[in-house]
């Protein structure tokens, strides 16, 4: 097996992508629930805050932003891993094609 370090790097990138999705969404749940607790506790109303509907809207926007951000980072890491695999596959196909051309050229002589 060739390019063990590249294969390991690609595997690490894929594992990081999965880890970021799990941790990112978990952290997003925590932030959203913490924000919901603050809004629901009435702390904002003491300081001239806003109505509950605005708090729910802010939580929805926060969730959409977290999902988008986590998705972009995880997708980028997964794409990097696949690009490494693609480069290794291109090298293998190029090497096999060169060997086939050499065999054909040797057979004509």
GROMACS .gro file of C-alpha atoms in nm:
model
  109
    1UNK     CA    1   0.000   0.000   0.000
    2UNK     CA    2   0.144   0.333  -0.105
    3UNK     CA    3   0.111   0.671   0.064
    4UNK     CA    4   0.030   0.551   0.414
    5UNK     CA    5   0.075   0.902   0.557
    6UNK     CA    6  -0.170   1.050   0.306
    7UNK     CA    7  -0.425   0.779   0.377
    8UNK     CA    8  -0.386   0.846   0.749
    9UNK     CA    9  -0.426   1.219   0.694
   10UNK     CA   10  -0.742   1.166   0.490
   11UNK     CA   11  -0.883   0.938   0.760
   12UNK     CA   12  -0.804   1.197   1.027
   13UNK     CA   13  -0.980   1.466   0.821
   14UNK     CA   14  -1.291   1.247   0.791
   15UNK     CA   15  -1.287   1.167   1.163
   16UNK     CA   16  -1.251   1.538   1.244
   17UNK     CA   17  -1.545   1.616   1.018
   18UNK     CA   18  -1.766   1.370   1.208
   19UNK     CA   19  -1.636   1.496   1.543
   20UNK     CA   20  -1.706   1.858   1.449
   21UNK     CA   21  -2.062   1.770   1.348
   22UNK     CA   22  -2.126   1.590   1.677
   23UNK     CA   23  -1.959   1.849   1.899
   24UNK     CA   24  -2.087   2.146   1.700
   25UNK     CA   25  -2.448   2.037   1.712
   26UNK     CA   26  -2.414   1.938   2.077
   27UNK     CA   27  -2.267   2.278   2.162
   28UNK     CA   28  -2.540   2.441   1.954
   29UNK     CA   29  -2.805   2.256   2.157
   30UNK     CA   30  -2.639   2.369   2.478
   31UNK     CA   31  -2.623   2.732   2.367
   32UNK     CA   32  -2.981   2.732   2.247
   33UNK     CA   33  -3.110   2.575   2.569
   34UNK     CA   34  -2.903   2.815   2.778
   35UNK     CA   35  -3.039   3.107   2.579
   36UNK     CA   36  -3.391   2.973   2.619
   37UNK     CA   37  -3.337   2.950   2.993
   38UNK     CA   38  -3.220   3.311   3.008
   39UNK     CA   39  -3.512   3.434   2.799
   40UNK     CA   40  -3.762   3.224   2.991
   41UNK     CA   41  -3.632   3.334   3.330
   42UNK     CA   42  -3.742   3.692   3.275
   43UNK     CA   43  -3.397   3.846   3.315
   44UNK     CA   44  -3.438   4.051   2.998
   45UNK     CA   45  -3.771   4.192   3.111
   46UNK     CA   46  -3.606   4.338   3.422
   47UNK     CA   47  -3.383   4.550   3.203
   48UNK     CA   48  -3.640   4.656   2.945
   49UNK     CA   49  -3.595   4.346   2.731
   50UNK     CA   50  -3.810   4.215   2.453
   51UNK     CA   51  -4.106   3.987   2.417
   52UNK     CA   52  -4.086   3.608   2.411
   53UNK     CA   53  -4.144   3.592   2.034
   54UNK     CA   54  -3.825   3.783   1.967
   55UNK     CA   55  -3.636   3.539   2.188
   56UNK     CA   56  -3.770   3.242   1.996
   57UNK     CA   57  -3.681   3.413   1.669
   58UNK     CA   58  -3.327   3.472   1.796
   59UNK     CA   59  -3.298   3.105   1.892
   60UNK     CA   60  -3.408   2.998   1.544
   61UNK     CA   61  -3.155   3.231   1.384
   62UNK     CA   62  -2.885   3.101   1.620
   63UNK     CA   63  -2.965   2.740   1.530
   64UNK     CA   64  -2.961   2.811   1.157
   65UNK     CA   65  -2.625   2.989   1.191
   66UNK     CA   66  -2.477   2.704   1.396
   67UNK     CA   67  -2.598   2.437   1.155
   68UNK     CA   68  -2.465   2.636   0.858
   69UNK     CA   69  -2.127   2.702   1.019
   70UNK     CA   70  -2.078   2.345   1.142
   71UNK     CA   71  -2.190   2.211   0.805
   72UNK     CA   72  -1.945   2.427   0.612
   73UNK     CA   73  -1.651   2.328   0.832
   74UNK     CA   74  -1.738   1.955   0.831
   75UNK     CA   75  -1.801   1.957   0.457
   76UNK     CA   76  -1.468   2.131   0.397
   77UNK     CA   77  -1.279   1.870   0.599
   78UNK     CA   78  -1.459   1.588   0.419
   79UNK     CA   79  -1.378   1.746   0.081
   80UNK     CA   80  -1.009   1.775   0.176
   81UNK     CA   81  -1.007   1.405   0.263
   82UNK     CA   82  -1.172   1.313  -0.066
   83UNK     CA   83  -0.928   1.534  -0.260
   84UNK     CA   84  -0.639   1.340  -0.104
   85UNK     CA   85  -0.803   1.011  -0.210
   86UNK     CA   86  -0.863   1.152  -0.558
   87UNK     CA   87  -0.498   1.252  -0.596
   88UNK     CA   88  -0.387   0.902  -0.491
   89UNK     CA   89  -0.631   0.744  -0.737
   90UNK     CA   90  -0.509   0.969  -1.020
   91UNK     CA   91  -0.149   0.870  -0.941
   92UNK     CA   92  -0.239   0.501  -0.945
   93UNK     CA   93  -0.429   0.528  -1.273
   94UNK     CA   94  -0.145   0.727  -1.431
   95UNK     CA   95   0.111   0.468  -1.319
   96UNK     CA   96  -0.100   0.179  -1.453
   97UNK     CA   97  -0.153   0.358  -1.784
   98UNK     CA   98   0.221   0.425  -1.818
   99UNK     CA   99   0.296   0.058  -1.750
  100UNK     CA  100   0.040  -0.050  -2.011
  101UNK     CA  101   0.187   0.189  -2.268
  102UNK     CA  102   0.539   0.055  -2.197
  103UNK     CA  103   0.418  -0.303  -2.244
  104UNK     CA  104   0.250  -0.208  -2.573
  105UNK     CA  105   0.561  -0.027  -2.691
  106UNK     CA  106   0.781  -0.321  -2.594
  107UNK     CA  107   0.553  -0.561  -2.782
  108UNK     CA  108   0.587  -0.363  -3.108
  109UNK     CA  109   0.967  -0.372  -3.111
   0.00000   0.00000   0.00000
